[in-house]
mmCIF file of C-alpha atoms in Angstrom:
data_model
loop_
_atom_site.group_PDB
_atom_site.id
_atom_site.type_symbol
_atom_site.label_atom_id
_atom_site.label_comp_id
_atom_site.label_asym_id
_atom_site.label_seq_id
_atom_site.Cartn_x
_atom_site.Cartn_y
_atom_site.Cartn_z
ATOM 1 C CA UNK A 1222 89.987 95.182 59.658
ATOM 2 C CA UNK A 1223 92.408 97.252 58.118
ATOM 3 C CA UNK A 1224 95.766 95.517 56.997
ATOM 4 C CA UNK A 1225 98.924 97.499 56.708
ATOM 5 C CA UNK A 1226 100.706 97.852 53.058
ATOM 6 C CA UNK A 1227 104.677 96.501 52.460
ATOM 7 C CA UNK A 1228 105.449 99.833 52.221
ATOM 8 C CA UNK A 1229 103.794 101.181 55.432
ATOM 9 C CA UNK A 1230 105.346 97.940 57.278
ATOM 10 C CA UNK A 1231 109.133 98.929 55.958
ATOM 11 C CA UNK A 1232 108.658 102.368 56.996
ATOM 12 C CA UNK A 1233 108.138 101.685 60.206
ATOM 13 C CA UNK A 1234 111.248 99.622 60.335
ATOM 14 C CA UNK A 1235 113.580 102.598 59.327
ATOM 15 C CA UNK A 1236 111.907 105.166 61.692
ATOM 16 C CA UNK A 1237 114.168 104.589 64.520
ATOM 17 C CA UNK A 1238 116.779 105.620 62.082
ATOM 18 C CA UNK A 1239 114.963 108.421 60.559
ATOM 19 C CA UNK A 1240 113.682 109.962 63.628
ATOM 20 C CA UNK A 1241 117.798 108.950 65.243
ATOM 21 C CA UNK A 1242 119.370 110.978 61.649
ATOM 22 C CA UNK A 1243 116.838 113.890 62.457
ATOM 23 C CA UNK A 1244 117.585 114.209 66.420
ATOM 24 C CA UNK A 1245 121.595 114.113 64.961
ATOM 25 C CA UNK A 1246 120.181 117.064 62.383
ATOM 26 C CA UNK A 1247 118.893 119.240 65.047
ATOM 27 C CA UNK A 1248 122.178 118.952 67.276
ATOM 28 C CA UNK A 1249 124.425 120.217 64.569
ATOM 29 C CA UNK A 1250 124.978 122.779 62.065
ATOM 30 C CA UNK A 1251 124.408 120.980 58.949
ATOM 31 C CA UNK A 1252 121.645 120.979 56.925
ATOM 32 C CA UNK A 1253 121.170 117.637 55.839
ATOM 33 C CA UNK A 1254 122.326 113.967 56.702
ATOM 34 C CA UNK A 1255 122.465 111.116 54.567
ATOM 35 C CA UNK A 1256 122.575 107.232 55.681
ATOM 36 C CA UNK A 1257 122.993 104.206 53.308
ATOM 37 C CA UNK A 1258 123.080 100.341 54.016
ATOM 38 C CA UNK A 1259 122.347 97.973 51.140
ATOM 39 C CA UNK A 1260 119.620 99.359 48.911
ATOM 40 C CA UNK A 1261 118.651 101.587 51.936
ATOM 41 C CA UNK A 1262 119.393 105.198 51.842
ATOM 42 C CA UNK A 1263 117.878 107.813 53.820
ATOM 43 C CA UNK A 1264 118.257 111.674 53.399
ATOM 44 C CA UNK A 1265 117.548 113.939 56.146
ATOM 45 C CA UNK A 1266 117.517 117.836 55.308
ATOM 46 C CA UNK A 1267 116.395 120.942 57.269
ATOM 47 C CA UNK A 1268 113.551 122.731 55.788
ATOM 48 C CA UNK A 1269 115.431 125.771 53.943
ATOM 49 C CA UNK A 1270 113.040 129.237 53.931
ATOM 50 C CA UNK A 1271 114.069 131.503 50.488
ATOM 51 C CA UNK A 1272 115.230 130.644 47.245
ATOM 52 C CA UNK A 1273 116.273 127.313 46.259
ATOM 53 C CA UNK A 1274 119.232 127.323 43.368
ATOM 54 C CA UNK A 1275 120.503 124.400 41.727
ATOM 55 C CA UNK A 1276 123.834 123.390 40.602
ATOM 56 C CA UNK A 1277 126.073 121.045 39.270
ATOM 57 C CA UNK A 1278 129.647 120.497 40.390
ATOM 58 C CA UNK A 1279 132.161 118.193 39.043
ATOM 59 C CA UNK A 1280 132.575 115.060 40.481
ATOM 60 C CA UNK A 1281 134.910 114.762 43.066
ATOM 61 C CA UNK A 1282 138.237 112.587 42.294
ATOM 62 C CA UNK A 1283 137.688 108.638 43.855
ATOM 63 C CA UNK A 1284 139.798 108.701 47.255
ATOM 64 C CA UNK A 1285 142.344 106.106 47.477
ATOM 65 C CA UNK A 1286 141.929 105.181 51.054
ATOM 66 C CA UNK A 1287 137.950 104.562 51.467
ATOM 67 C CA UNK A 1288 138.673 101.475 53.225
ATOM 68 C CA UNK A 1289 137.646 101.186 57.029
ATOM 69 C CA UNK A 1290 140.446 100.851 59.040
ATOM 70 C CA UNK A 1291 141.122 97.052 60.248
ATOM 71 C CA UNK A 1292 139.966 96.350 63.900
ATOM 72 C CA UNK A 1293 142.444 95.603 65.962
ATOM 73 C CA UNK A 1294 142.993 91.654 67.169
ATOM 74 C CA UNK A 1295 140.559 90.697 69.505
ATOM 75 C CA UNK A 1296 137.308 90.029 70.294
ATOM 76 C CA UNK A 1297 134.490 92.313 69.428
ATOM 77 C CA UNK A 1298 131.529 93.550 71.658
ATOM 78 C CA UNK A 1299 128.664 94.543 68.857
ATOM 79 C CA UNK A 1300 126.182 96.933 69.154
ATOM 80 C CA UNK A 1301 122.729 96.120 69.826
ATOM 81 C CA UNK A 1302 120.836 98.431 67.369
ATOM 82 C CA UNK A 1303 121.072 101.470 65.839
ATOM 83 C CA UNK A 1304 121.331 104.687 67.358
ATOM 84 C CA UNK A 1305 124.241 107.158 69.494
ATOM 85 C CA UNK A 1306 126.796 105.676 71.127
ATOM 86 C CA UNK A 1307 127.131 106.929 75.160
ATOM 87 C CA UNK A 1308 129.721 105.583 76.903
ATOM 88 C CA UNK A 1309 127.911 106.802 80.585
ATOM 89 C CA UNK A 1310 124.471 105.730 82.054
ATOM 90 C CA UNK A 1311 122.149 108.846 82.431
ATOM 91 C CA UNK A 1312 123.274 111.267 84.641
ATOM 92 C CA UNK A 1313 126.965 110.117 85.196
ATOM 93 C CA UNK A 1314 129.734 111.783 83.845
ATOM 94 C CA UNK A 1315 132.311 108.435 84.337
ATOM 95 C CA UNK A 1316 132.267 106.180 81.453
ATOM 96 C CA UNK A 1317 131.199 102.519 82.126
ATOM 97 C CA UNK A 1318 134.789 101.306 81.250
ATOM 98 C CA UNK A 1319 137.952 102.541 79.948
ATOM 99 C CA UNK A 1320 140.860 100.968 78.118
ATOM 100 C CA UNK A 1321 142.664 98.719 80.127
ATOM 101 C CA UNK A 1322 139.299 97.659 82.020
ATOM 102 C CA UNK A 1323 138.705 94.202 82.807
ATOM 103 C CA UNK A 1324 134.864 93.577 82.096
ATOM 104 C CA UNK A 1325 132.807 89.875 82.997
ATOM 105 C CA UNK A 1326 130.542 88.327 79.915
ATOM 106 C CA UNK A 1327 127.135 89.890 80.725
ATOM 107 C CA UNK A 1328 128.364 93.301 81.907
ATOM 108 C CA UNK A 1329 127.196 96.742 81.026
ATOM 109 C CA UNK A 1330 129.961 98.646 79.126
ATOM 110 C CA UNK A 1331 127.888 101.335 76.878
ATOM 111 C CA UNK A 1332 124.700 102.437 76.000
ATOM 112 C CA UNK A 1333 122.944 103.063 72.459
ATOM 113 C CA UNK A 1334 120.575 105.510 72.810
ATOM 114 C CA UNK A 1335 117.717 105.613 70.131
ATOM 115 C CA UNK A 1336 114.549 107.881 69.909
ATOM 116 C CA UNK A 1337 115.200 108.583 73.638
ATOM 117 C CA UNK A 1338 115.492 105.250 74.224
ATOM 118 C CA UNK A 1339 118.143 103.750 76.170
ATOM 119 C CA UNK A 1340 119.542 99.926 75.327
ATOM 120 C CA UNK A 1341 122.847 98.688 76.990
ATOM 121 C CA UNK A 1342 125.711 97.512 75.180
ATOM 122 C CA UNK A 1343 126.543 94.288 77.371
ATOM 123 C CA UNK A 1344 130.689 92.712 77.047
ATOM 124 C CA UNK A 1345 130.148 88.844 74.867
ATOM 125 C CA UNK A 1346 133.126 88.072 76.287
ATOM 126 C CA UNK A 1347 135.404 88.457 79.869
ATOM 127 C CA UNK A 1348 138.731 90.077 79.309
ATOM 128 C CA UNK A 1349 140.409 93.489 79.343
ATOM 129 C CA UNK A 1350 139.416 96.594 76.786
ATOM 130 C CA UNK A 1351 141.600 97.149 74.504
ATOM 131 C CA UNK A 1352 139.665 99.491 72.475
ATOM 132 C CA UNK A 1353 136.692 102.210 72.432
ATOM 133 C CA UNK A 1354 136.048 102.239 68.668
ATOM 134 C CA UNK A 1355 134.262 105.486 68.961
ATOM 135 C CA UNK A 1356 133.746 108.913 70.958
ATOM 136 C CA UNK A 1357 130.394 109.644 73.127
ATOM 137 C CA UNK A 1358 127.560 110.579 70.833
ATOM 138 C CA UNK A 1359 128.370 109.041 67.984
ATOM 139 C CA UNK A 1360 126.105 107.494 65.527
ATOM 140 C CA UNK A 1361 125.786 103.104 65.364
ATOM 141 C CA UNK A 1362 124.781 101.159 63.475
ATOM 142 C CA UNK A 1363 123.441 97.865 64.331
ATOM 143 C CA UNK A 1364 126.138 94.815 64.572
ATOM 144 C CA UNK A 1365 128.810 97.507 64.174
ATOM 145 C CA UNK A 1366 132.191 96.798 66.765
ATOM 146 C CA UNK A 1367 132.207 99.107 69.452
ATOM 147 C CA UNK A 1368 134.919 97.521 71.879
ATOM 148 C CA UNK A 1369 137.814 95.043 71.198
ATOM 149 C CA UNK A 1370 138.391 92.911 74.234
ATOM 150 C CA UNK A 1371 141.610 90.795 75.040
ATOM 151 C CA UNK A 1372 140.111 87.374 76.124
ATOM 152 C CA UNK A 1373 143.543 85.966 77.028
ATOM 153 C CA UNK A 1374 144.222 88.987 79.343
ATOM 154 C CA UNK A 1375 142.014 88.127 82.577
#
């Protein structure tokens, strides 16, 4: 019997994210994408054909205002996993809510999308959206707030 090694066992925890980064890649014009949580940091590049130069630059001043914006007051409805953000089910162009939406603990109200597959983003919590914390297609992470919901406003 063969047993998998540590290292074989954490790469196949990251390859959602690898394979999500490199889907993201191929979408865009850049040529490479980097991720980092914790001690985790992934680099995804195109493969360049010609000459390769390297250079140094200076480093770049420190940016005062690197803090995340605060969330909003409210409750938050979390995403699932990791993966792209879609605020439509497949093949619908109308978004599952909108600001200003009441939505029922339990219901749909996104969808992350990872390695073509599809996981819904279900409301914790009844109340009215208050928020859409990001745009269709954007990248998630897992845990990350996605909605703010009023729970008073029902």
């Amino acid at each position: 019997m063969i047993h998998m090694q540590e290292a074989d066992k954490e790469f196949l925890d990251i390859l959602p994210t690898v394979e999500a980064l490199a889907l993201r890649l191929q979408k865009t014009t850049l040529n490479e994408i980097s991720y980092g949580k914790g001690e985790l940091n992934i680099r995804v590049a195109r493969h360049s054909i010609g000459e390769v130069r390297s250079f140094s630059s200076p480093p770049a001043p420190p940016v005062e205002d690197d803090a995340p914006a605060p969330l909003p007051s409210g409750a938050s409805i979390l995403s699932p996993r990791v993966g792209f953000f879609k605020s439509a089910a497949k093949g619908e162009q109308k978004a599952l809510v909108q600001i200003g939406d009441l939505v029922a603990e339990g219901q749909v109200v996104g969808i992350v999308e990872s390695v073509n597959l599809e996981s819904n983003i279900e409301a914790t919590v009844s109340g009215r959206i208050r928020s859409i914390l990001l745009d269709d297609g954007m990248p998630v992470e897992y845990g990350q707030p996605l909605f703010v919901v009023d729970t008073e406003d029902q």
